[in-house]
Coordinates of C-alpha atoms and ligand atoms in Angstrom, one line a residue:
X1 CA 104.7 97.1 157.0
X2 CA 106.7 93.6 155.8
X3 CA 109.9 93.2 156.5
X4 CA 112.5 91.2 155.3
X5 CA 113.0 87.5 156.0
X6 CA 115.8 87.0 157.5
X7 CA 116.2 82.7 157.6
X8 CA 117.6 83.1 154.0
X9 CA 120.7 85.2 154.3
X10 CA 123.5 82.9 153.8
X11 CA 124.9 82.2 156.7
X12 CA 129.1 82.8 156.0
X13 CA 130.1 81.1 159.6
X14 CA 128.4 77.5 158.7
X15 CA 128.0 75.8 155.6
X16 CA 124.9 73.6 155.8
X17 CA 125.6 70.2 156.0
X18 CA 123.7 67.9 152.8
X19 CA 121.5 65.7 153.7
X20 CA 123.1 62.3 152.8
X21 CA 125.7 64.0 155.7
X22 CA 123.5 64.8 158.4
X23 CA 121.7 61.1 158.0
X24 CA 125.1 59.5 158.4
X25 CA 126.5 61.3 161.2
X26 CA 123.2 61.1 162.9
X27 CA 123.5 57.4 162.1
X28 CA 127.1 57.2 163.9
X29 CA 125.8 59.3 166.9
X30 CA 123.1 57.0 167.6
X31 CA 125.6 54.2 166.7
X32 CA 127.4 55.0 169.6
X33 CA 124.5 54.5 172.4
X34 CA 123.3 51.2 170.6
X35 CA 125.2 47.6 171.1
X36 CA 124.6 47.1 167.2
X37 CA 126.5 45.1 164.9
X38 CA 129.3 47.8 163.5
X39 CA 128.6 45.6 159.9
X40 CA 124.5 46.6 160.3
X41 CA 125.9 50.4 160.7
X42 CA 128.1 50.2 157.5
X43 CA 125.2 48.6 155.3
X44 CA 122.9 51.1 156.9
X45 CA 125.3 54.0 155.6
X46 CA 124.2 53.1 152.0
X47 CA 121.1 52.7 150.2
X48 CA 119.8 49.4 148.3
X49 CA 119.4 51.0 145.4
X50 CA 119.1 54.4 143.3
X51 CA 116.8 54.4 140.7
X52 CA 117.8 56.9 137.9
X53 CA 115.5 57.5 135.2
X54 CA 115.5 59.9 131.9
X55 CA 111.6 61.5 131.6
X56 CA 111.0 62.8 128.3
X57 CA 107.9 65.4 128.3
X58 CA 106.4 66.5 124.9
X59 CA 105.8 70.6 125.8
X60 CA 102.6 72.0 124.5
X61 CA 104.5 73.7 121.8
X62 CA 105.1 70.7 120.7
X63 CA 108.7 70.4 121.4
X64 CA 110.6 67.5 123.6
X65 CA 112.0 68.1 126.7
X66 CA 114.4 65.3 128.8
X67 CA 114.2 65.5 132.9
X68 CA 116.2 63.3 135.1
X69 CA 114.1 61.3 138.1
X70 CA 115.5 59.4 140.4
X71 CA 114.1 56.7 143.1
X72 CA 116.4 56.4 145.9
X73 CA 115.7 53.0 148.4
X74 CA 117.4 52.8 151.5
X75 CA 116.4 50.1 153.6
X76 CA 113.3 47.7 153.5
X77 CA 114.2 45.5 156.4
X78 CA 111.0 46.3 158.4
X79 CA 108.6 46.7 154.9
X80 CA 108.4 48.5 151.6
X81 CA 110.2 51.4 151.4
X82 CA 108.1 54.8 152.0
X83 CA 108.7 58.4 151.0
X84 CA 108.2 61.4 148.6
X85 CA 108.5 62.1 145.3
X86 CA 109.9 65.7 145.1
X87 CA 109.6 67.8 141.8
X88 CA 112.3 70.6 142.7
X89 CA 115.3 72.1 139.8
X90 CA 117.6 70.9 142.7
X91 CA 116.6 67.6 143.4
X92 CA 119.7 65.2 143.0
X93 CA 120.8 61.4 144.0
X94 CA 122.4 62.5 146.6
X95 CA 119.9 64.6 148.4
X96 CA 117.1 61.4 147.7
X97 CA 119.5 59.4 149.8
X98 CA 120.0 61.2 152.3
X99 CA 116.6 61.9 152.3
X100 CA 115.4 58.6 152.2
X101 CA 117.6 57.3 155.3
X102 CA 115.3 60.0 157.0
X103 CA 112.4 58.1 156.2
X104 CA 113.8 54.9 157.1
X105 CA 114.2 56.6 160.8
X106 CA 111.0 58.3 161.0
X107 CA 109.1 55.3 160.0
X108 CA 111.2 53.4 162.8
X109 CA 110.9 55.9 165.2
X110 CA 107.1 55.4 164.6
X111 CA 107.3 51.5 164.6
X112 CA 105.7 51.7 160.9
X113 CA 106.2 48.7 158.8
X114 CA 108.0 50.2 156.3
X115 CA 111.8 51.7 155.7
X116 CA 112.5 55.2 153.9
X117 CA 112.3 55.9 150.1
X118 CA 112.8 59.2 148.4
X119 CA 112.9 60.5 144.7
X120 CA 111.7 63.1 142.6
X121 CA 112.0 64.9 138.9
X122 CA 115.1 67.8 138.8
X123 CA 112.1 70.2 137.1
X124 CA 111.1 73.5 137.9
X125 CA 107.1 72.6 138.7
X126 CA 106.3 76.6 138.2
X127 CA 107.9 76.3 134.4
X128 CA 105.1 73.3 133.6
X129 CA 101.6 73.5 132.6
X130 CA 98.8 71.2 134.6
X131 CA 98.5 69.1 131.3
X132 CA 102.8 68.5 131.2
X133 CA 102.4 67.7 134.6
X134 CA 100.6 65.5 134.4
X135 CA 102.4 63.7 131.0
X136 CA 105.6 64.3 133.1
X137 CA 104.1 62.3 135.9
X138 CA 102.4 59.2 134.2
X139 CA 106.0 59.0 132.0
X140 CA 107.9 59.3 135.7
X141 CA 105.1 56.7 137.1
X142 CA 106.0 54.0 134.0
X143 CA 109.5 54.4 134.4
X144 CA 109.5 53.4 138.1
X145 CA 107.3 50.9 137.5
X146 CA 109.4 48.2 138.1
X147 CA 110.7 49.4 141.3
X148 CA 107.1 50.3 142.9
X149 CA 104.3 49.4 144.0
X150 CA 102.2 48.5 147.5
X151 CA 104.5 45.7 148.8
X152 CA 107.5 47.2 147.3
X153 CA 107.8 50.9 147.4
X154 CA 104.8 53.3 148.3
X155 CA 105.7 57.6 147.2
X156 CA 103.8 59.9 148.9
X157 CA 103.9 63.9 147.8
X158 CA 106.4 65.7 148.6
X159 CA 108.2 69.7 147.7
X160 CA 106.3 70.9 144.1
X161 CA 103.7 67.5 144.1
X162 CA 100.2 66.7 145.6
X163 CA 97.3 64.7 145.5
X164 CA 96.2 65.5 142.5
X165 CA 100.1 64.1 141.4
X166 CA 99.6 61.0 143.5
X167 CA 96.2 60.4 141.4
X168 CA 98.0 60.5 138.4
X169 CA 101.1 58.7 139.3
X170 CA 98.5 55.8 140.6
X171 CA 96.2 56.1 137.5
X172 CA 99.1 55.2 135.2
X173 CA 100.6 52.5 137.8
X174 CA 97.0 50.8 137.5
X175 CA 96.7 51.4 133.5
X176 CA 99.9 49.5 133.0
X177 CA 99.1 46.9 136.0
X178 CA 95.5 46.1 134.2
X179 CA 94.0 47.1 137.9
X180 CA 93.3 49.7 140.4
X181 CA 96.1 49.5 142.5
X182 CA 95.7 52.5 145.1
X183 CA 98.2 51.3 147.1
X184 CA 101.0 52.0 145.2
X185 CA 101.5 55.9 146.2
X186 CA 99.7 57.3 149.4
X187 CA 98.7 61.6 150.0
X188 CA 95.9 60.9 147.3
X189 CA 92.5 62.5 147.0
X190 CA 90.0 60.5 149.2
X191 CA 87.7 59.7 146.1
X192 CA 90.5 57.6 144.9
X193 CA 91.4 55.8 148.4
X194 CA 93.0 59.0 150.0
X195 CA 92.8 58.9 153.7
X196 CA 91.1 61.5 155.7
X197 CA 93.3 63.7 157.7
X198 CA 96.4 63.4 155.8
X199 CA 96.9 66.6 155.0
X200 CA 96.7 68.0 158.7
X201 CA 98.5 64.9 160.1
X202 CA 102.2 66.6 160.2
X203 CA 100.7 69.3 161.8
X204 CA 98.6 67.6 164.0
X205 CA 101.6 65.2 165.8
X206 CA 103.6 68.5 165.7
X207 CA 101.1 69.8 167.9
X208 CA 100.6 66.4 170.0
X209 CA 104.9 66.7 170.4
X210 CA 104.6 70.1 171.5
X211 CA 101.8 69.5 173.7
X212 CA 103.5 66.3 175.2
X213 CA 106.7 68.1 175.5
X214 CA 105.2 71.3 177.6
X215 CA 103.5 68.3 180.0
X216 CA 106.9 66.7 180.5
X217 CA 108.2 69.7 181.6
X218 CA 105.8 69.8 184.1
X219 CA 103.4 73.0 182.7
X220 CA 100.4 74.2 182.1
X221 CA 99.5 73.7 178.6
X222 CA 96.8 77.0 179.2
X223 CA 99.9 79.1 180.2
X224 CA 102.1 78.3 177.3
X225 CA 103.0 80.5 174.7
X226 CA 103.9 79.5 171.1
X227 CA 105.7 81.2 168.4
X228 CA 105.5 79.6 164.7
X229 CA 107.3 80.1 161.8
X230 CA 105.8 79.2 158.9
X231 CA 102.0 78.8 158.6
X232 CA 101.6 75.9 155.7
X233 CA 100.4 72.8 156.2
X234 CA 102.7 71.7 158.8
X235 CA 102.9 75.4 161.0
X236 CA 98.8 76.4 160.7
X237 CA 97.2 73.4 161.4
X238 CA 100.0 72.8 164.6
X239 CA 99.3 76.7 165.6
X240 CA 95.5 75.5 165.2
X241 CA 95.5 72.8 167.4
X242 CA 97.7 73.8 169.5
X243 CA 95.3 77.0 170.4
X244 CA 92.4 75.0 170.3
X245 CA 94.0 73.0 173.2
X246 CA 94.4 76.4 175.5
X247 CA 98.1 77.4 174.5
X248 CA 98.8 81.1 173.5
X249 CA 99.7 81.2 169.8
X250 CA 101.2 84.8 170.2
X251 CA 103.4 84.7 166.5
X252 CA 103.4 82.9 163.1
X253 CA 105.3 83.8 160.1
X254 CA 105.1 82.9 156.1
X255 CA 108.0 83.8 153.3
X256 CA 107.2 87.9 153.8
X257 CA 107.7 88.0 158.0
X258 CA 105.8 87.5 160.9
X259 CA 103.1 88.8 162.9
X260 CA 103.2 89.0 166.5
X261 CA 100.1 89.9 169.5
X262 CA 101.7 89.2 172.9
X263 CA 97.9 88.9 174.1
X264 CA 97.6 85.8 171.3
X265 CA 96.8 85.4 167.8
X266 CA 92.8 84.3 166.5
X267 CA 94.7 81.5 164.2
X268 CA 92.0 80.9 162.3
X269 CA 91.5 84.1 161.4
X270 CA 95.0 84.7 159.6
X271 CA 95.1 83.0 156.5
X272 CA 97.1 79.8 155.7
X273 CA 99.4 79.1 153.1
X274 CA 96.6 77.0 151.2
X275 CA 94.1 79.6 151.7
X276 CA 95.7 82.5 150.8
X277 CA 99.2 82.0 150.1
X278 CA 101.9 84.6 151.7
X279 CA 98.9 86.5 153.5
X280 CA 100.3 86.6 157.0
X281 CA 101.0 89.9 157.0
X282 CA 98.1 91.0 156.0
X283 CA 96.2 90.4 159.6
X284 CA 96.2 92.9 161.8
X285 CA 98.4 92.9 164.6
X286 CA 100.2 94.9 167.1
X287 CA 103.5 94.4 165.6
X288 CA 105.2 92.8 162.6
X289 CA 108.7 90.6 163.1
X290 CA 111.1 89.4 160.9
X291 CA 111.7 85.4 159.8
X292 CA 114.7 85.5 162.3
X293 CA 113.3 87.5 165.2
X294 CA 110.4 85.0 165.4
X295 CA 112.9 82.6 166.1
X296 CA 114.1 84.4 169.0
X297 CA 111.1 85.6 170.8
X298 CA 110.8 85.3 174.3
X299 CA 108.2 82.7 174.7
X300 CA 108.3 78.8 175.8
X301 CA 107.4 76.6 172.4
X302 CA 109.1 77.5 169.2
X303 CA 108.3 75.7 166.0
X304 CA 109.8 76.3 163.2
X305 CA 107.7 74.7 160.6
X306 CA 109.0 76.4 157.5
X307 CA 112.3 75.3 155.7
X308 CA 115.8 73.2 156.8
X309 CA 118.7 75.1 158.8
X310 CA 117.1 77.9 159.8
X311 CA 118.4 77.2 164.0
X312 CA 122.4 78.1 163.2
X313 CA 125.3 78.9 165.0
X314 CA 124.4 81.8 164.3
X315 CA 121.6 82.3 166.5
X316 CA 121.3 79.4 168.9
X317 CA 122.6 81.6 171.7
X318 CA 119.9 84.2 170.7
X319 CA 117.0 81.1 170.9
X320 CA 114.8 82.0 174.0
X321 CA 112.6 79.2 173.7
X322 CA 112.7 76.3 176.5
X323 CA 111.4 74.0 174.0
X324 CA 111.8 73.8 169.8
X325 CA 109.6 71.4 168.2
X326 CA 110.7 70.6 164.7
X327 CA 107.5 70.7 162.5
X328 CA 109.6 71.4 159.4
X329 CA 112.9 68.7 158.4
X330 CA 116.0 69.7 159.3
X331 CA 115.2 73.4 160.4
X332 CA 118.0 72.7 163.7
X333 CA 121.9 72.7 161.9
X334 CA 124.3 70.0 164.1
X335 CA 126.5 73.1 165.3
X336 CA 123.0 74.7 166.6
X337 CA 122.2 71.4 168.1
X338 CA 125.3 71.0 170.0
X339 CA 124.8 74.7 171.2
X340 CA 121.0 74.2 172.6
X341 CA 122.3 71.1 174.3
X342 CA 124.8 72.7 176.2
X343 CA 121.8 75.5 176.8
X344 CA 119.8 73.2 177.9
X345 CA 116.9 73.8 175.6
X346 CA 115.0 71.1 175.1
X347 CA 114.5 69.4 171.3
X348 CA 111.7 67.2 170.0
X349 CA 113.1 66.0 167.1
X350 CA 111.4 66.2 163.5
X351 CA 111.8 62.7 163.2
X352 CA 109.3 62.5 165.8
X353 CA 107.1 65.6 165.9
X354 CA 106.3 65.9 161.6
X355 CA 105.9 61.9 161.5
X356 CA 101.8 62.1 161.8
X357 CA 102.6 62.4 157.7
X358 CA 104.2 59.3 157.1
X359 CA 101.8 57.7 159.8
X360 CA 99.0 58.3 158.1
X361 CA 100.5 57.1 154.8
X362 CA 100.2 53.9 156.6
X363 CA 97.2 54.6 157.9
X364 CA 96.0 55.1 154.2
X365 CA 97.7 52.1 152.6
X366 CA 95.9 49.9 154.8
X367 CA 92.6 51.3 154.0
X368 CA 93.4 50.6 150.3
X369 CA 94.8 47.3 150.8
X370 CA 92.3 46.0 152.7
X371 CA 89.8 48.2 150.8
X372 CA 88.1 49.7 153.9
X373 CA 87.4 53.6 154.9
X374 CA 88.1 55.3 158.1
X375 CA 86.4 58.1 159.3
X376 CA 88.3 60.9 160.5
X377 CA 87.8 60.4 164.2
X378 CA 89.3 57.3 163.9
X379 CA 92.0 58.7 161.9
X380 CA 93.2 61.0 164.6
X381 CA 92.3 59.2 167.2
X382 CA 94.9 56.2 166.0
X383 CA 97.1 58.8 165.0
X384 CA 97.1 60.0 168.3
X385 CA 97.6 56.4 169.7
X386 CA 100.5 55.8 167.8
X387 CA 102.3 58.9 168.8
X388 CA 102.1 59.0 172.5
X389 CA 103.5 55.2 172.0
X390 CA 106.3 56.4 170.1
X391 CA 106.9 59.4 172.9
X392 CA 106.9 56.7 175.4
X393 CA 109.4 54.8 173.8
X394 CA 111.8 57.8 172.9
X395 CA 110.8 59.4 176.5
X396 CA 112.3 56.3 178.0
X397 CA 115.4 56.0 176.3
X398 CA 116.0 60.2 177.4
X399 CA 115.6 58.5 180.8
X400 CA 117.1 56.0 181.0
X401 CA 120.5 56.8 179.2
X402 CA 120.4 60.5 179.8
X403 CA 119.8 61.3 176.1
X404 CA 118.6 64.5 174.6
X405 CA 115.3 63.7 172.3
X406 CA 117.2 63.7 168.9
X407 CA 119.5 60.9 169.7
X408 CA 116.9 59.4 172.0
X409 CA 114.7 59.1 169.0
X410 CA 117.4 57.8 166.8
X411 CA 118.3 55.0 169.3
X412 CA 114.9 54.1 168.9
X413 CA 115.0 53.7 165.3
X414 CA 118.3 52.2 165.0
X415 CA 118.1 49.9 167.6
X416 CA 114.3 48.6 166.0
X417 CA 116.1 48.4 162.5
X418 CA 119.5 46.3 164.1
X419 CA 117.2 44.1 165.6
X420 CA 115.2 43.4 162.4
X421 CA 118.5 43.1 160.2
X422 CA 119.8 40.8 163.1
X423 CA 117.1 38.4 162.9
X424 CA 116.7 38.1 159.4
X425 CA 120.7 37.8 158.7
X426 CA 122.1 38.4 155.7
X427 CA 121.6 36.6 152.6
X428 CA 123.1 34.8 151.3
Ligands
NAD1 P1 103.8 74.8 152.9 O1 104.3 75.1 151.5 O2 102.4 74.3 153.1 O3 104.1 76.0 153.9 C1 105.3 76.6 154.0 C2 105.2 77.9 154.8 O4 106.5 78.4 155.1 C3 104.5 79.0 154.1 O5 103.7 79.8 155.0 C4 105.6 79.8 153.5 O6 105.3 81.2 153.3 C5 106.6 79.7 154.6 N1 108.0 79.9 154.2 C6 108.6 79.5 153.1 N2 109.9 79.8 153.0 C7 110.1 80.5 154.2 C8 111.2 81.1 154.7 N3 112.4 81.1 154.1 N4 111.1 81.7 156.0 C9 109.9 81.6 156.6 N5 108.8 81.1 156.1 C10 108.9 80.5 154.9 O7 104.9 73.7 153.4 P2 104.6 72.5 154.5 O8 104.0 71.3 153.8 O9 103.9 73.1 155.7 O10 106.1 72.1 154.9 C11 106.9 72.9 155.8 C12 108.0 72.0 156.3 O11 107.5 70.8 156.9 C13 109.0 71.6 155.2 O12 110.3 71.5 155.8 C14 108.5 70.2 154.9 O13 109.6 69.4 154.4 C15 108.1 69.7 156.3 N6 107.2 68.6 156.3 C16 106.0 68.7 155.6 C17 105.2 67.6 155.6 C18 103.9 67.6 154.8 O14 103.3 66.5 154.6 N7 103.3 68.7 154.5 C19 105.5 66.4 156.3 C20 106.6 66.4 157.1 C21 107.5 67.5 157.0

């Protein structure tokens, strides 16, 4: 019954841009609709600062091992940098760069007080036992010490880290500060000043994009159907929502392939990544799919909410979707984008759509800071506020300069970050 995923067969006509390359040429694209400063666009190109740091782990056999971290900071113009601390084998300073000018546009886009941050540890998290994570971690927290903190630099969990990480990186913070400082990383258990409804958020503005999107196109939420690859975090709990709201969820996938019911999928009956990990398959349904023909089903959302580049050249012209809506980063390549353009398929952005993450980030460093709990209604409820404001902004820059969403969104950012650099000048 599984078959075979096709989203990671290398794709010989087009090399995957890196990260650091995307960020810049999105950087010049948006450039070009903005009446910005050409010096705030060069500074903007490069990061403030790249933290690298050696993180020597004592193994339980006793022996010492040396992993390379790194903190990459790219712009703190509108607030402390913000972003996630990756533990991957591939993790480099280049990709946390790159990385980390996404932040510094989501958390624009989303008129967050913050700019981006990104780092991690080059380790294999599978290789390391709970009690090396967590020595690996409070090392990795010490060494970054100087560097973060709540009006400096806040991490967040990323690829191969989690709360429980986040608890640990702000235990040793706090050790070595001589207080509890919970604002120093956010994505933490809400014992230990965690916010509620973190952990859905990405999903959850995924589905409010998707949701907005289908209205804008002037439809019928009820007689939309939705195809989504990937059912983690990000792709169940927008699936979820999304047919809790009246849409047809007729396809998810995970890693093994992808289950399909024209008639529509009981979402909550398939298992999610965190329940059962790689289960899809194992619902019941009419038919099974592979990775890639998900992509290409005939229906009118499409969310791929798995991994980065999975829309190619490839298989734009094979995308039957009117509308993706990026709940994973980077799943559209800029060859794919220029093709679905030219299509006329519509793209919200995942600058815009995952950013319920980040938002809540915020949302959860000011509960600690000002020491004060929300509930979860008001959680979502302000999460939901400051989405539909940042779809009215990128909405009206689509209309008014006849923009598709991407660049529309990264107008927004750019042209909120200019104004900032532009009023405070440059120093000295
Ligand atoms: P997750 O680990 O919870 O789930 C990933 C899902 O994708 C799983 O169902 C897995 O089986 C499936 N998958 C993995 N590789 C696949 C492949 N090659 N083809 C098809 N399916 C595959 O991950 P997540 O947290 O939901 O993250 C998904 C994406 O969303 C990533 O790009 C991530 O960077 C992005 N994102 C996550 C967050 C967050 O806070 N969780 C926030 C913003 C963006």
């Amino acid at each position: 019954m599984s078959t075979t995923p096709t989203v990671d067969d290398p794709d010989t006509e087009e090399e995957p841009d890196s990260t650091l390359v995307t960020a810049r040429r999105q950087l010049e694209r948006a450039a070009a609709h903005v009446d910005v400063d050409p010096d705030v666009v060069e500074r903007l190109k490069h990061p403030t600062r790249v933290q690298q740091v050696s993180v020597p782990l004592e193994r339980e056999d006793g022996s010492v091992e040396v992993f390379t971290g790194y903190r990459a900071q790219h712009d703190d113009v509108r607030g402390p940098y913000k972003g996630g601390l990756r533990y991957h084998p591939e993790v480099t300073a280049e990709e946390c760069v790159g990385l980390s000018m996404w932040m510094t546009w989501k958390c624009a886009v989303m008129d967050l007080p913050f700019g981006g941050g990104k780092g991690g540890v080059a380790v294999d998290p599978k290789s390391l036992i709970d009690d090396e994570t967590e020595r690996l971690t409070r090392r990795f927290a010490e060494e970054l010490r100087d560097v973060v903190g709540p009006t400096k630099d806040v991490p967040a969990p990323d690829m191969g880290t989690d709360a429980q990480t986040m608890a640990w990186f702000m235990d040793a913070y706090s050790m070595q500060q001589g207080e509890t400082t919970p604002g120093v990383v956010t994505g933490k258990p809400p014992i230990v000043g965690g916010s509620y409804g973190r952990e859905e958020a990405p999903g959850r503005s995924t589905a409010i994009a998707a949701r907005e999107a289908v209205d804008y196109e002037g439809r019928d939420l009820a007689e939309t159907t939705v195809a989504v690859q990937g059912f983690g975090s990000v792709g169940a709990n927008a699936a979820r929502l999304l047919d809790d709201w009246g849409a047809t969820v007729v396809a998810v996938s995970d890693v093994n392939g992808a289950i399909y019911d024209p008639d529509g999928l009981d979402t909550r009956a398939v298992p999610t990544h965190e329940e059962e990990p790689e289960a899809v398959l194992s619902h019941e349904a009419p038919e099974t799919l592979s990775n890639g023909e998900i992509l290409e089903l005939d229906v009118d959302v499409v969310i791929p909410a798995a991994v980065g580049n999975v829309i190619t050249a490839a298989n734009a012209d094979a995308i039957a979707a009117d509308i993706v809506v990026e709940g994973a980063n980077g799943p559209t390549t800029f060859a794919a984008d220029a093709v679905l353009e030219e299509r006329g398929v519509t793209v919200i952005p995942d600058i815009l759509a995952n950013a319920g993450g980040v938002t809540v980030s915020y949302f959860e460093w000011l509960q600690d800071i000002n020491r004060r709990t929300w509930s979860l209604e008001r959680v979502n409820e302000e999460l939901e506020e400051q989405m539909l404001e940042a779809w009215d902004a990128v909405r009206a820059e689509v209309e008014a300069a006849d923009l598709t969403w991407r660049d529309a969104a990264y107008v927004v950012a750019l042209s909120r970050i200019a104004e900032a650099k532009d009023t405070r000048g440059l120093w000295p």
